[in-house]
Every structure is written in structure tokens, then in C-alpha cells.
PDB file of C-alpha atoms and ligand atoms in Angstrom:
ATOM      1  CA  MET L 267     -79.468  81.775 -57.069  1.00  0.00           C
ATOM      2  CA  ALA L 268     -78.847  85.287 -58.336  1.00  0.00           C
ATOM      3  CA  ALA L 269     -76.164  84.002 -60.685  1.00  0.00           C
ATOM      4  CA  ARG L 270     -78.497  81.328 -62.029  1.00  0.00           C
ATOM      5  CA  ALA L 271     -81.327  83.849 -62.603  1.00  0.00           C
ATOM      6  CA  PHE L 272     -78.836  86.028 -64.456  1.00  0.00           C
ATOM      7  CA  THR L 273     -77.928  83.061 -66.659  1.00  0.00           C
ATOM      8  CA  TYR L 274     -81.587  82.372 -67.493  1.00  0.00           C
ATOM      9  CA  ALA L 275     -82.084  86.051 -68.256  1.00  0.00           C
ATOM     10  CA  SER L 276     -79.060  85.981 -70.535  1.00  0.00           C
ATOM     11  CA  ALA L 277     -80.330  82.910 -72.291  1.00  0.00           C
ATOM     12  CA  ILE L 278     -83.706  84.579 -72.875  1.00  0.00           C
ATOM     13  CA  THR L 279     -81.994  87.733 -74.086  1.00  0.00           C
ATOM     14  CA  ALA L 280     -79.918  85.667 -76.518  1.00  0.00           C
ATOM     15  CA  LEU L 281     -83.042  83.826 -77.705  1.00  0.00           C
ATOM     16  CA  VAL L 282     -84.922  87.063 -78.272  1.00  0.00           C
ATOM     17  CA  ALA L 283     -81.880  88.513 -80.108  1.00  0.00           C
ATOM     18  CA  GLY L 284     -81.899  85.385 -82.286  1.00  0.00           C
ATOM     19  CA  PHE L 285     -85.516  85.949 -83.248  1.00  0.00           C
ATOM     20  CA  VAL L 286     -84.850  89.606 -83.970  1.00  0.00           C
ATOM     21  CA  ASP L 287     -81.898  88.600 -86.183  1.00  0.00           C
ATOM     22  CA  GLY L 288     -84.086  86.111 -88.000  1.00  0.00           C
ATOM     23  CA  ALA L 289     -86.726  88.782 -88.549  1.00  0.00           C
ATOM     24  CA  ALA L 290     -84.079  91.146 -89.907  1.00  0.00           C
ATOM     25  CA  VAL L 291     -82.905  88.492 -92.366  1.00  0.00           C
ATOM     26  CA  SER L 292     -86.388  87.826 -93.739  1.00  0.00           C
ATOM     27  CA  LYS L 293     -87.049  91.553 -93.859  1.00  0.00           C
ATOM     28  CA  ARG L 294     -84.088  92.056 -96.155  1.00  0.00           C
ATOM     29  CA  GLN L 295     -85.702  89.606 -98.544  1.00  0.00           C
ATOM     30  CA  SER L 296     -89.057  91.342 -98.623  1.00  0.00           C
ATOM     31  CA  ILE L 297     -90.179  94.413-100.514  1.00  0.00           C
ATOM     32  CA  THR L 298     -89.168  97.756 -99.119  1.00  0.00           C
ATOM     33  CA  THR L 299     -90.616 101.078-100.134  1.00  0.00           C
ATOM     34  CA  LEU L 300     -88.089 103.808-100.934  1.00  0.00           C
ATOM     35  CA  SER L 301     -88.207 107.071 -99.006  1.00  0.00           C
ATOM     36  CA  THR L 302     -88.733 110.417-100.754  1.00  0.00           C
ATOM     37  CA  ASP L 303     -84.995 111.151-100.385  1.00  0.00           C
ATOM     38  CA  GLU L 304     -84.061 107.743-101.841  1.00  0.00           C
ATOM     39  CA  ILE L 305     -86.323 108.357-104.849  1.00  0.00           C
ATOM     40  CA  GLY L 306     -84.946 111.872-105.248  1.00  0.00           C
ATOM     41  CA  ALA L 307     -81.363 110.533-105.411  1.00  0.00           C
ATOM     42  CA  PHE L 308     -82.249 108.836-108.724  1.00  0.00           C
ATOM     43  CA  LYS L 309     -83.357 112.028-110.445  1.00  0.00           C
ATOM     44  CA  PRO L 310     -80.004 113.273-111.796  1.00  0.00           C
ATOM     45  CA  PHE L 311     -79.352 109.804-113.225  1.00  0.00           C
ATOM     46  CA  THR L 312     -82.856 109.611-114.704  1.00  0.00           C
ATOM     47  CA  PHE L 313     -82.162 112.872-116.563  1.00  0.00           C
ATOM     48  CA  PHE L 314     -78.778 111.552-117.683  1.00  0.00           C
ATOM     49  CA  ALA L 315     -80.550 108.486-119.140  1.00  0.00           C
ATOM     50  CA  SER L 316     -83.114 110.744-120.871  1.00  0.00           C
ATOM     51  CA  THR L 317     -80.352 113.047-122.175  1.00  0.00           C
ATOM     52  CA  ALA L 318     -78.902 110.253-124.330  1.00  0.00           C
ATOM     53  CA  TYR L 319     -81.905 110.782-126.664  1.00  0.00           C
ATOM     54  CA  CYS L 320     -80.456 114.189-127.570  1.00  0.00           C
ATOM     55  CA  ASN L 321     -78.248 114.751-130.610  1.00  0.00           C
ATOM     56  CA  PRO L 322     -74.506 114.287-129.969  1.00  0.00           C
ATOM     57  CA  SER L 323     -73.801 117.821-131.188  1.00  0.00           C
ATOM     58  CA  GLU L 324     -75.975 119.070-128.311  1.00  0.00           C
ATOM     59  CA  THR L 325     -74.723 116.695-125.620  1.00  0.00           C
ATOM     60  CA  LEU L 326     -71.114 117.505-126.494  1.00  0.00           C
ATOM     61  CA  THR L 327     -71.774 121.195-125.776  1.00  0.00           C
ATOM     62  CA  TRP L 328     -74.311 120.411-123.001  1.00  0.00           C
ATOM     63  CA  SER L 329     -76.865 122.625-124.767  1.00  0.00           C
ATOM     64  CA  CYS L 330     -79.758 120.172-125.159  1.00  0.00           C
ATOM     65  CA  GLY L 331     -82.403 122.202-123.316  1.00  0.00           C
ATOM     66  CA  MET L 332     -84.386 120.820-120.350  1.00  0.00           C
ATOM     67  CA  ASN L 333     -82.479 117.510-120.062  1.00  0.00           C
ATOM     68  CA  CYS L 334     -79.084 119.211-119.961  1.00  0.00           C
ATOM     69  CA  ASP L 335     -80.303 122.046-117.741  1.00  0.00           C
ATOM     70  CA  ALA L 336     -81.464 119.472-115.175  1.00  0.00           C
ATOM     71  CA  ASN L 337     -77.791 118.591-114.533  1.00  0.00           C
ATOM     72  CA  PRO L 338     -75.979 121.975-114.620  1.00  0.00           C
ATOM     73  CA  GLY L 339     -72.205 121.798-114.372  1.00  0.00           C
ATOM     74  CA  PHE L 340     -71.908 118.535-116.266  1.00  0.00           C
ATOM     75  CA  GLN L 341     -68.639 118.395-118.208  1.00  0.00           C
ATOM     76  CA  PRO L 342     -68.994 116.386-121.451  1.00  0.00           C
ATOM     77  CA  VAL L 343     -65.990 114.548-122.814  1.00  0.00           C
ATOM     78  CA  ALA L 344     -67.262 112.646-125.876  1.00  0.00           C
ATOM     79  CA  SER L 345     -70.533 111.930-127.672  1.00  0.00           C
ATOM     80  CA  GLY L 346     -71.321 109.622-130.583  1.00  0.00           C
ATOM     81  CA  GLY L 347     -73.773 107.488-132.439  1.00  0.00           C
ATOM     82  CA  ASP L 348     -76.097 108.304-135.326  1.00  0.00           C
ATOM     83  CA  GLY L 349     -79.474 107.545-133.698  1.00  0.00           C
ATOM     84  CA  GLY L 350     -80.092 104.975-136.413  1.00  0.00           C
ATOM     85  CA  SER L 351     -77.791 101.968-136.665  1.00  0.00           C
ATOM     86  CA  VAL L 352     -75.862 103.158-133.624  1.00  0.00           C
ATOM     87  CA  GLN L 353     -77.714 104.622-130.625  1.00  0.00           C
ATOM     88  CA  PHE L 354     -76.523 108.053-129.451  1.00  0.00           C
ATOM     89  CA  TRP L 355     -74.241 107.989-126.400  1.00  0.00           C
ATOM     90  CA  PHE L 356     -72.230 110.450-124.324  1.00  0.00           C
ATOM     91  CA  VAL L 357     -69.544 110.342-121.648  1.00  0.00           C
ATOM     92  CA  GLY L 358     -68.594 113.106-119.227  1.00  0.00           C
ATOM     93  CA  PHE L 359     -68.051 114.094-115.602  1.00  0.00           C
ATOM     94  CA  ALA L 360     -70.825 114.894-113.151  1.00  0.00           C
ATOM     95  CA  PRO L 361     -69.246 117.056-110.372  1.00  0.00           C
ATOM     96  CA  ALA L 362     -72.326 117.018-108.147  1.00  0.00           C
ATOM     97  CA  GLN L 363     -72.267 113.177-108.014  1.00  0.00           C
ATOM     98  CA  ASN L 364     -68.456 112.951-108.421  1.00  0.00           C
ATOM     99  CA  THR L 365     -68.777 110.256-111.065  1.00  0.00           C
ATOM    100  CA  ILE L 366     -68.084 109.714-114.729  1.00  0.00           C
ATOM    101  CA  ILE L 367     -71.369 109.198-116.580  1.00  0.00           C
ATOM    102  CA  VAL L 368     -71.803 106.876-119.548  1.00  0.00           C
ATOM    103  CA  SER L 369     -75.270 107.065-121.096  1.00  0.00           C
ATOM    104  CA  HIS L 370     -76.803 105.234-124.063  1.00  0.00           C
ATOM    105  CA  GLN L 371     -79.913 106.191-125.996  1.00  0.00           C
ATOM    106  CA  GLY L 372     -82.880 103.810-126.112  1.00  0.00           C
ATOM    107  CA  THR L 373     -85.386 103.229-128.811  1.00  0.00           C
ATOM    108  CA  ASP L 374     -89.098 103.768-129.082  1.00  0.00           C
ATOM    109  CA  PRO L 375     -91.285 101.324-127.146  1.00  0.00           C
ATOM    110  CA  HIS L 376     -92.891  99.772-130.223  1.00  0.00           C
ATOM    111  CA  ASN L 377     -89.564  98.987-131.925  1.00  0.00           C
ATOM    112  CA  ILE L 378     -87.974  97.281-128.932  1.00  0.00           C
ATOM    113  CA  MET L 379     -91.160  95.416-128.107  1.00  0.00           C
ATOM    114  CA  SER L 380     -91.334  93.908-131.597  1.00  0.00           C
ATOM    115  CA  LEU L 381     -87.591  93.224-131.586  1.00  0.00           C
ATOM    116  CA  LEU L 382     -87.935  91.262-128.355  1.00  0.00           C
ATOM    117  CA  THR L 383     -91.147  89.386-129.161  1.00  0.00           C
ATOM    118  CA  ASP L 384     -90.929  88.717-132.919  1.00  0.00           C
ATOM    119  CA  GLY L 385     -87.199  89.294-133.561  1.00  0.00           C
ATOM    120  CA  ASP L 386     -84.223  87.020-133.391  1.00  0.00           C
ATOM    121  CA  LEU L 387     -83.738  86.034-129.709  1.00  0.00           C
ATOM    122  CA  THR L 388     -80.582  83.969-130.257  1.00  0.00           C
ATOM    123  CA  ARG L 389     -78.030  84.373-127.489  1.00  0.00           C
ATOM    124  CA  ARG L 390     -74.268  84.209-127.724  1.00  0.00           C
ATOM    125  CA  SER L 391     -71.293  84.079-125.386  1.00  0.00           C
ATOM    126  CA  LEU L 392     -69.541  87.323-124.667  1.00  0.00           C
ATOM    127  CA  ASP L 393     -66.680  88.177-127.050  1.00  0.00           C
ATOM    128  CA  PRO L 394     -63.480  87.213-125.152  1.00  0.00           C
ATOM    129  CA  THR L 395     -61.643  90.155-126.683  1.00  0.00           C
ATOM    130  CA  LEU L 396     -64.026  92.643-125.087  1.00  0.00           C
ATOM    131  CA  PHE L 397     -64.914  90.508-122.013  1.00  0.00           C
ATOM    132  CA  PRO L 398     -61.745  88.611-121.133  1.00  0.00           C
ATOM    133  CA  GLY L 399     -62.118  85.737-118.676  1.00  0.00           C
ATOM    134  CA  VAL L 400     -65.911  85.453-118.618  1.00  0.00           C
ATOM    135  CA  SER L 401     -67.193  81.875-118.933  1.00  0.00           C
ATOM    136  CA  SER L 402     -68.671  80.926-122.304  1.00  0.00           C
ATOM    137  CA  SER L 403     -71.751  79.692-120.436  1.00  0.00           C
ATOM    138  CA  VAL L 404     -72.607  83.370-119.873  1.00  0.00           C
ATOM    139  CA  GLU L 405     -74.874  84.213-122.826  1.00  0.00           C
ATOM    140  CA  VAL L 406     -76.529  87.428-123.907  1.00  0.00           C
ATOM    141  CA  HIS L 407     -78.937  88.576-126.640  1.00  0.00           C
ATOM    142  CA  ASN L 408     -77.096  88.570-129.944  1.00  0.00           C
ATOM    143  CA  GLY L 409     -78.365  91.945-131.142  1.00  0.00           C
ATOM    144  CA  PHE L 410     -77.606  93.689-127.827  1.00  0.00           C
ATOM    145  CA  ALA L 411     -74.057  92.240-127.855  1.00  0.00           C
ATOM    146  CA  GLY L 412     -73.533  93.545-131.390  1.00  0.00           C
ATOM    147  CA  SER L 413     -74.798  97.026-130.488  1.00  0.00           C
ATOM    148  CA  GLN L 414     -72.602  97.202-127.384  1.00  0.00           C
ATOM    149  CA  ALA L 415     -69.552  96.096-129.361  1.00  0.00           C
ATOM    150  CA  SER L 416     -70.090  98.824-131.939  1.00  0.00           C
ATOM    151  CA  THR L 417     -69.417 101.616-129.419  1.00  0.00           C
ATOM    152  CA  ALA L 418     -67.202  99.731-126.923  1.00  0.00           C
ATOM    153  CA  ALA L 419     -63.794 101.070-128.022  1.00  0.00           C
ATOM    154  CA  ALA L 420     -64.953 104.686-128.296  1.00  0.00           C
ATOM    155  CA  VAL L 421     -66.750 104.580-124.903  1.00  0.00           C
ATOM    156  CA  LEU L 422     -63.745 102.994-123.150  1.00  0.00           C
ATOM    157  CA  ALA L 423     -61.362 105.600-124.565  1.00  0.00           C
ATOM    158  CA  ALA L 424     -63.706 108.422-123.472  1.00  0.00           C
ATOM    159  CA  VAL L 425     -64.115 107.002-119.978  1.00  0.00           C
ATOM    160  CA  LYS L 426     -60.317 106.694-119.554  1.00  0.00           C
ATOM    161  CA  GLN L 427     -59.912 110.296-120.786  1.00  0.00           C
ATOM    162  CA  ALA L 428     -62.615 111.537-118.448  1.00  0.00           C
ATOM    163  CA  MET L 429     -61.197 109.646-115.449  1.00  0.00           C
ATOM    164  CA  SER L 430     -57.730 111.123-115.859  1.00  0.00           C
ATOM    165  CA  ALA L 431     -59.024 114.601-116.605  1.00  0.00           C
ATOM    166  CA  HIS L 432     -61.311 114.656-113.556  1.00  0.00           C
ATOM    167  CA  ASP L 433     -59.394 112.468-111.111  1.00  0.00           C
ATOM    168  CA  THR L 434     -62.235 110.131-110.141  1.00  0.00           C
ATOM    169  CA  ASN L 435     -62.449 106.338-110.088  1.00  0.00           C
ATOM    170  CA  THR L 436     -66.241 106.016-110.076  1.00  0.00           C
ATOM    171  CA  VAL L 437     -68.183 105.400-113.279  1.00  0.00           C
ATOM    172  CA  THR L 438     -71.991 105.290-113.434  1.00  0.00           C
ATOM    173  CA  VAL L 439     -73.527 103.749-116.555  1.00  0.00           C
ATOM    174  CA  VAL L 440     -77.132 104.655-117.302  1.00  0.00           C
ATOM    175  CA  GLY L 441     -79.730 104.189-120.022  1.00  0.00           C
ATOM    176  CA  HIS L 442     -83.369 103.662-120.847  1.00  0.00           C
ATOM    177  CA  SER L 443     -84.892 100.786-122.823  1.00  0.00           C
ATOM    178  CA  LEU L 444     -82.337  99.430-125.330  1.00  0.00           C
ATOM    179  CA  GLY L 445     -79.976 101.949-123.710  1.00  0.00           C
ATOM    180  CA  ALA L 446     -80.426 100.143-120.358  1.00  0.00           C
ATOM    181  CA  ALA L 447     -79.449  96.842-121.999  1.00  0.00           C
ATOM    182  CA  LEU L 448     -76.374  98.530-123.463  1.00  0.00           C
ATOM    183  CA  ALA L 449     -75.591 100.054-120.068  1.00  0.00           C
ATOM    184  CA  LEU L 450     -75.705  96.616-118.422  1.00  0.00           C
ATOM    185  CA  LEU L 451     -73.306  95.153-121.003  1.00  0.00           C
ATOM    186  CA  ASP L 452     -71.075  98.245-120.783  1.00  0.00           C
ATOM    187  CA  SER L 453     -70.864  97.889-117.017  1.00  0.00           C
ATOM    188  CA  VAL L 454     -69.370  94.423-117.375  1.00  0.00           C
ATOM    189  CA  PHE L 455     -67.119  95.530-120.228  1.00  0.00           C
ATOM    190  CA  LEU L 456     -65.833  98.612-118.381  1.00  0.00           C
ATOM    191  CA  SER L 457     -65.263  96.683-115.132  1.00  0.00           C
ATOM    192  CA  LEU L 458     -63.090  94.209-117.037  1.00  0.00           C
ATOM    193  CA  ASN L 459     -61.154  96.881-118.974  1.00  0.00           C
ATOM    194  CA  LEU L 460     -60.605  99.748-116.511  1.00  0.00           C
ATOM    195  CA  PRO L 461     -57.886  99.728-113.856  1.00  0.00           C
ATOM    196  CA  SER L 462     -58.691  97.708-110.712  1.00  0.00           C
ATOM    197  CA  GLY L 463     -59.962 100.009-108.034  1.00  0.00           C
ATOM    198  CA  THR L 464     -62.501 101.544-110.414  1.00  0.00           C
ATOM    199  CA  THR L 465     -66.112 101.393-109.146  1.00  0.00           C
ATOM    200  CA  VAL L 466     -68.741 100.852-111.873  1.00  0.00           C
ATOM    201  CA  ASN L 467     -72.385 101.341-110.913  1.00  0.00           C
ATOM    202  CA  THR L 468     -75.354 100.843-113.229  1.00  0.00           C
ATOM    203  CA  ILE L 469     -78.829 102.366-113.239  1.00  0.00           C
ATOM    204  CA  GLY L 470     -81.166 101.234-116.001  1.00  0.00           C
ATOM    205  CA  TYR L 471     -84.759 102.341-116.699  1.00  0.00           C
ATOM    206  CA  GLY L 472     -87.267 100.170-118.491  1.00  0.00           C
ATOM    207  CA  MET L 473     -84.529  97.542-118.995  1.00  0.00           C
ATOM    208  CA  PRO L 474     -85.434  94.440-121.022  1.00  0.00           C
ATOM    209  CA  ARG L 475     -83.935  91.062-120.095  1.00  0.00           C
ATOM    210  CA  VAL L 476     -80.444  90.804-121.565  1.00  0.00           C
ATOM    211  CA  GLY L 477     -79.117  87.313-120.928  1.00  0.00           C
ATOM    212  CA  ASN L 478     -79.410  83.844-119.449  1.00  0.00           C
ATOM    213  CA  GLN L 479     -79.286  82.622-115.852  1.00  0.00           C
ATOM    214  CA  GLU L 480     -75.483  82.412-115.907  1.00  0.00           C
ATOM    215  CA  PHE L 481     -75.331  86.041-117.115  1.00  0.00           C
ATOM    216  CA  VAL L 482     -77.526  87.429-114.364  1.00  0.00           C
ATOM    217  CA  ASP L 483     -75.721  85.342-111.715  1.00  0.00           C
ATOM    218  CA  TYR L 484     -72.478  86.862-113.056  1.00  0.00           C
ATOM    219  CA  ILE L 485     -74.042  90.325-112.755  1.00  0.00           C
ATOM    220  CA  ASP L 486     -75.167  89.690-109.209  1.00  0.00           C
ATOM    221  CA  ALA L 487     -71.714  88.469-108.247  1.00  0.00           C
ATOM    222  CA  HIS L 488     -69.691  91.229-109.920  1.00  0.00           C
ATOM    223  CA  GLN L 489     -71.812  94.355-110.574  1.00  0.00           C
ATOM    224  CA  ASN L 490     -73.898  96.904-108.681  1.00  0.00           C
ATOM    225  CA  VAL L 491     -77.069  97.266-110.746  1.00  0.00           C
ATOM    226  CA  THR L 492     -80.393  98.964-110.107  1.00  0.00           C
ATOM    227  CA  HIS L 493     -83.092  98.567-112.773  1.00  0.00           C
ATOM    228  CA  VAL L 494     -86.144 100.790-112.384  1.00  0.00           C
ATOM    229  CA  ASN L 495     -89.337  99.877-114.180  1.00  0.00           C
ATOM    230  CA  ASN L 496     -92.592 101.788-114.384  1.00  0.00           C
ATOM    231  CA  GLN L 497     -96.053 100.365-113.654  1.00  0.00           C
ATOM    232  CA  LYS L 498     -97.272  98.052-116.405  1.00  0.00           C
ATOM    233  CA  ASP L 499     -94.438  98.517-118.926  1.00  0.00           C
ATOM    234  CA  PRO L 500     -94.187  95.263-120.905  1.00  0.00           C
ATOM    235  CA  ILE L 501     -90.562  95.763-122.021  1.00  0.00           C
ATOM    236  CA  PRO L 502     -88.896  94.691-118.729  1.00  0.00           C
ATOM    237  CA  THR L 503     -90.864  91.397-119.012  1.00  0.00           C
ATOM    238  CA  VAL L 504     -89.360  90.459-122.411  1.00  0.00           C
ATOM    239  CA  PRO L 505     -87.794  88.284-123.687  1.00  0.00           C
ATOM    240  CA  GLY L 506     -89.819  85.904-121.492  1.00  0.00           C
ATOM    241  CA  LEU L 507     -88.496  83.793-118.655  1.00  0.00           C
ATOM    242  CA  PHE L 508     -89.721  80.713-120.582  1.00  0.00           C
ATOM    243  CA  LEU L 509     -87.181  81.606-123.321  1.00  0.00           C
ATOM    244  CA  GLY L 510     -84.328  81.352-120.794  1.00  0.00           C
ATOM    245  CA  TYR L 511     -83.908  85.102-120.289  1.00  0.00           C
ATOM    246  CA  HIS L 512     -83.578  86.480-116.725  1.00  0.00           C
ATOM    247  CA  HIS L 513     -83.096  89.725-114.792  1.00  0.00           C
ATOM    248  CA  SER L 514     -80.401  90.307-112.217  1.00  0.00           C
ATOM    249  CA  SER L 515     -81.370  91.473-108.708  1.00  0.00           C
ATOM    250  CA  GLY L 516     -81.833  95.203-108.067  1.00  0.00           C
ATOM    251  CA  GLU L 517     -85.329  95.745-109.423  1.00  0.00           C
ATOM    252  CA  VAL L 518     -87.175  98.922-108.328  1.00  0.00           C
ATOM    253  CA  HIS L 519     -90.815  98.908-109.379  1.00  0.00           C
ATOM    254  CA  ILE L 520     -92.850 102.112-109.623  1.00  0.00           C
ATOM    255  CA  GLN L 521     -96.483 101.575-108.638  1.00  0.00           C
ATOM    256  CA  ALA L 522     -99.516 103.397-110.045  1.00  0.00           C
ATOM    257  CA  SER L 523     -99.498 105.270-106.694  1.00  0.00           C
ATOM    258  CA  ASN L 524     -95.981 106.536-107.601  1.00  0.00           C
ATOM    259  CA  ALA L 525     -94.498 104.580-104.679  1.00  0.00           C
ATOM    260  CA  TRP L 526     -91.062 103.108-105.559  1.00  0.00           C
ATOM    261  CA  ASP L 527     -90.675  99.535-104.245  1.00  0.00           C
ATOM    262  CA  ALA L 528     -87.335  97.698-104.065  1.00  0.00           C
ATOM    263  CA  CYS L 529     -87.952  94.066-105.043  1.00  0.00           C
ATOM    264  CA  PRO L 530     -85.870  91.207-103.603  1.00  0.00           C
ATOM    265  CA  GLY L 531     -83.829  88.823-105.751  1.00  0.00           C
ATOM    266  CA  GLN L 532     -84.119  88.051-109.441  1.00  0.00           C
ATOM    267  CA  ASP L 533     -87.508  88.346-111.214  1.00  0.00           C
ATOM    268  CA  SER L 534     -89.638  88.494-108.026  1.00  0.00           C
ATOM    269  CA  ASP L 535     -93.147  87.308-108.836  1.00  0.00           C
ATOM    270  CA  SER L 536     -94.725  89.528-106.163  1.00  0.00           C
ATOM    271  CA  LYS L 537     -97.647  91.647-107.346  1.00  0.00           C
ATOM    272  CA  SER L 538     -95.593  94.628-106.196  1.00  0.00           C
ATOM    273  CA  CYS L 539     -92.862  93.807-108.776  1.00  0.00           C
ATOM    274  CA  ILE L 540     -93.073  93.748-112.545  1.00  0.00           C
ATOM    275  CA  VAL L 541     -93.294  89.971-113.131  1.00  0.00           C
ATOM    276  CA  GLY L 542     -96.357  89.815-110.862  1.00  0.00           C
ATOM    277  CA  ASP L 543     -97.779  93.150-112.006  1.00  0.00           C
ATOM    278  CA  VAL L 544     -97.557  92.285-115.713  1.00  0.00           C
ATOM    279  CA  PRO L 545     -98.402  88.547-115.899  1.00  0.00           C
ATOM    280  CA  ASN L 546     -98.664  88.763-119.712  1.00  0.00           C
ATOM    281  CA  ILE L 547     -98.278  91.470-122.357  1.00  0.00           C
ATOM    282  CA  PHE L 548    -102.067  91.693-122.804  1.00  0.00           C
ATOM    283  CA  GLU L 549    -102.247  93.144-119.263  1.00  0.00           C
ATOM    284  CA  SER L 550     -99.515  95.701-119.998  1.00  0.00           C
ATOM    285  CA  THR L 551     -99.416  99.363-121.016  1.00  0.00           C
ATOM    286  CA  GLU L 552     -96.721 100.127-123.544  1.00  0.00           C
ATOM    287  CA  SER L 553     -96.892 103.888-122.921  1.00  0.00           C
ATOM    288  CA  ASN L 554     -95.678 103.281-119.316  1.00  0.00           C
ATOM    289  CA  HIS L 555     -92.265 102.493-120.887  1.00  0.00           C
ATOM    290  CA  ILE L 556     -91.242 106.145-121.317  1.00  0.00           C
ATOM    291  CA  GLY L 557     -92.297 107.094-117.781  1.00  0.00           C
ATOM    292  CA  PRO L 558     -92.883 109.121-115.902  1.00  0.00           C
ATOM    293  CA  TYR L 559     -90.030 108.026-113.620  1.00  0.00           C
ATOM    294  CA  ASP L 560     -90.583 110.453-110.683  1.00  0.00           C
ATOM    295  CA  SER L 561     -91.946 113.025-113.159  1.00  0.00           C
ATOM    296  CA  VAL L 562     -89.156 112.475-115.758  1.00  0.00           C
ATOM    297  CA  THR L 563     -90.431 111.296-119.172  1.00  0.00           C
ATOM    298  CA  MET L 564     -87.714 109.763-121.347  1.00  0.00           C
ATOM    299  CA  GLY L 565     -86.824 111.600-124.571  1.00  0.00           C
ATOM    300  CA  CYS L 566     -85.197 114.786-125.835  1.00  0.00           C
TER     301      CYS L 566
HETATM  302  C1  NAG U  94     -74.397 101.093-106.103  1.00  0.00           C
HETATM  303  O1  NAG U  94     -74.875 102.052-107.015  1.00  0.00           O
HETATM  304  C2  NAG U  94     -75.678 103.077-106.441  1.00  0.00           C
HETATM  305  C3  NAG U  94     -76.223 103.904-107.573  1.00  0.00           C
HETATM  306  O2  NAG U  94     -75.258 104.540-108.287  1.00  0.00           O
HETATM  307  C4  NAG U  94     -74.839 103.845-105.469  1.00  0.00           C
HETATM  308  O3  NAG U  94     -75.642 104.860-104.887  1.00  0.00           O
HETATM  309  C5  NAG U  94     -74.290 102.940-104.400  1.00  0.00           C
HETATM  310  O4  NAG U  94     -73.443 103.657-103.580  1.00  0.00           O
HETATM  311  C6  NAG U  94     -73.574 101.798-105.060  1.00  0.00           C
HETATM  312  N1  NAG U  94     -73.132 100.833-104.046  1.00  0.00           N
HETATM  313  C7  NAG U  94     -71.874 100.479-103.905  1.00  0.00           C
HETATM  314  C8  NAG U  94     -71.607  99.437-102.864  1.00  0.00           C
HETATM  315  O5  NAG U  94     -70.982 100.935-104.583  1.00  0.00           O
END
């Protein structure tokens, strides 16, 4: 009898464990609110994204004022761009995070908004010279692809130089706005062109949609991307889903309360995530694009 009771008890225990497991699975797919420490861990990277708005002559000497001072000890390796036809960028080593940083400048909210609503939204396959082995069904915004290509060789050379000088195999690519779109493309490009064993992480702020469903599925399968968006910023909602543009997973949405919520999957339509919070651009606030992202406002 005792043995049988034990068996029943075990069966019930197993059943309960099963329910708990099931609950854990559905919990992973729901919205989770970041802790203060988790939010704080973004801050150095938020400043690195903002710093790309500074002139290359200042990022190369790490003398750009508040943005540079927020990450003391950073060791720049290369900077470039003209802030006009080519966005500013810089590459260097962040000892505190033990990672190479690649950061691209964004553009002002009004420019990118009109580019992605009235501009040419044609997509193209990734250039096989820069992105060897990626299926031609993977398509990205034509203009973003052209901008990424214009700095690709210089960025890759700088990253290789920084990795050998500082003996690290972790690269973190960051950017805000257009810079976030360039960061996402650079993360794929760098992963394909750096030695295997290199870890490439991406953190984008106010990132617009960059490519089609095949592109974001590729990102989810191969890259580690977090894209943070702020309140009712319209730019992460363009180009529209109805135009065949999508976001990869990894959305973090900042609420008006300043809570940071991690959203599950691609383009979650929950009210706590940007697709649900900004159902159309008439219910958006363009000034939310520049921040604040945990008190950091983008710009130099
Ligand atoms: C993904 O990127 C984040 C942000 O850089 C990093 O903290 C995390 O460790 C990365 N995850 C993996 C599995 O590399």
C-alpha cells in the first residue's frame, strides 16, 4: 500500500511539475519588466550610440565632452564619416565592458521619418561580396544597404585592428535611428567577415524596420539583437508592416512611466510594445525619438 501511495504521490508531483513547466514556457513569451540593474547595464551603450553624433576629430581623441566623459577609459581606434552623405562612425575598445564598440551616427527624426514614409522603400538582396552565403530571399532597404556598404571596409579593418590590439573577441555594434539600422546590417556583415569564435552583439535605439520577413528570421537565427524604443516614437514603426518590412525579436519598449518592458517575438502588438502603443503615426510623438533613454538624450 505504502509503495502504491508513493507512486500516486510521484505521479501528482510529476503532474504539478508539468504545469509549472508549462507556466514557465508561457511566461517566457509574455512581457517582462526590466530591473533597475538591467536598465542600468544599457547606459554605457546608450552613451556610445549618442557619441556617434560627435565629430570624428573628437571621437578619435575621446574629447567630445559629456558623451565621451560618460565612458572614461575608452580607447578609440578609428573614426570616420562626414555627417552628410556618410554618417559619422567610430570604433574602439571599451575596457569596462571588455568589448570592441562600433557605433554609427543617426539622423534627425524628421529626415528619417520622411525618408521612410515618402522615400524610396525598394528592398534589395544583400551584396554577396559583403554578405557571402546569405540567401537572396533576404532583402533589406536599398538606401540602408548602400549606406552600410559605404563604410563597411573601413569599419571591418578598424575592428580587426582593435581586436588584435586589445585581445578580445567580443564586438558590440550600437547606433540610434539610421545608425541603429546601420548597426543591424553591420552586425550581420561583421559576423560573416570576422574569424569564427567572434561574438557580435547589437544594441539599437529608435531602430526603424530594415528588411523583410526572411531578413528578420535570419537575424533571429544568427544574431543577438536588442532594439530599444521610447514611448510613442513613430520611427520604429516605419516602414509599415503592410509594406513587407518587419522587426526581429529583442524589442525593449520604454513606457511613459519610464519602465522598460522586454517584448516577446517579432513586432508584438501588445499595448506595452511599440506596435500596440503607436497604432498609426497620427498617434505618435516624433520628439520621443531622441529619448530620453534612461535619462540619455541622443546627440552631441
Ligand atoms: C547579447 O547581447 C547583450 C548586450 O550586449 C549581452 O549582454 C548578452 O550577454 C548577449 N548574449 C549572448 C548570448 O551573447
